[in-house]
Short mmCIF file of C-alpha atoms in Angstrom, two decimals:
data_model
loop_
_atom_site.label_atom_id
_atom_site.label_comp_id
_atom_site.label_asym_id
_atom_site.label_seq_id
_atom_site.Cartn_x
_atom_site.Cartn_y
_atom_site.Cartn_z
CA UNK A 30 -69.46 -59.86 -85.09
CA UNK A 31 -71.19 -61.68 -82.60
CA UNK A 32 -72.15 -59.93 -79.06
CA UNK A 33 -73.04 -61.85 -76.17
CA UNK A 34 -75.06 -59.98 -72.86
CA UNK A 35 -75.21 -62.34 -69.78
CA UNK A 36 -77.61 -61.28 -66.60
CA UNK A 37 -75.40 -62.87 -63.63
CA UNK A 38 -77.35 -62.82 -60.80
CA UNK A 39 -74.63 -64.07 -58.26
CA UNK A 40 -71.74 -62.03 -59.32
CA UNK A 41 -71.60 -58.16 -59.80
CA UNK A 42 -68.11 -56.26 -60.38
CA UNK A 43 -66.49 -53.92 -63.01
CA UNK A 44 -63.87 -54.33 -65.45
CA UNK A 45 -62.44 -56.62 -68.12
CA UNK A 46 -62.40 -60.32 -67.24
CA UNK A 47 -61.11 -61.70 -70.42
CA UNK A 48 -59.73 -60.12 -73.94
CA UNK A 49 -63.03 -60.57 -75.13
CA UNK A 50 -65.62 -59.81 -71.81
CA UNK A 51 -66.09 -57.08 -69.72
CA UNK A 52 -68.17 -56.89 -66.52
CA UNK A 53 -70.46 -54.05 -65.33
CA UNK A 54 -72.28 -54.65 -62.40
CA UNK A 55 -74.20 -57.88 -63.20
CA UNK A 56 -74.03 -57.87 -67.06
CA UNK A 57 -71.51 -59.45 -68.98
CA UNK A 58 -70.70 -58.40 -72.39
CA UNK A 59 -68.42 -60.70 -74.87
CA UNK A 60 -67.52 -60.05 -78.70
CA UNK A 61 -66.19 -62.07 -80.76
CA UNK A 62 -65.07 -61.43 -84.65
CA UNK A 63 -66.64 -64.12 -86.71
CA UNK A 64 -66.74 -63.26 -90.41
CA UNK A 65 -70.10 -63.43 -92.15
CA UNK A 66 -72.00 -64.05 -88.50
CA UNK A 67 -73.82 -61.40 -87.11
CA UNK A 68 -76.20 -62.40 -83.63
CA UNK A 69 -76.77 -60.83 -80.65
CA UNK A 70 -77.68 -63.06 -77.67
CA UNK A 71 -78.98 -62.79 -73.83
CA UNK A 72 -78.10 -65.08 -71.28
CA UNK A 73 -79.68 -65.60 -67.54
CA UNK A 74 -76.99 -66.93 -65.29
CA UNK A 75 -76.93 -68.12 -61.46
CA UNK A 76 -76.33 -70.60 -58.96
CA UNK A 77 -78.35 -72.33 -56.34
CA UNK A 78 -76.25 -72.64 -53.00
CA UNK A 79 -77.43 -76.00 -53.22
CA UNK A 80 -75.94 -77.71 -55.77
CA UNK A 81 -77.22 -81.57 -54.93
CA UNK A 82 -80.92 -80.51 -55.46
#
């Protein structure tokens, strides 16, 4: 299984977003069922308001 936390630092809610992500607060969590694959990864997320720079 392979698990996937994101830090989003421009969106915060609570619930599921997808079959396979949920939301709580500003973390993301996704899973996904990969046979013989086991990771756990972290991932920093955001968005300038300025996207030409």
């Amino acid at each position: 299984m392979v698990i996937d936390i994101e830090l989003t630092l421009n969106r915060f809610g609570f619930g599921k977003i997808s079959e396979n992500k949920f939301q709580i607060l500003c973390f993301r969590f996704s899973k996904w069922k990969i046979q013989n694959k086991y990771s756990i990864s972290f991932e920093i997320n955001w968005r300038n308001k300025n996207e030409n720079t």
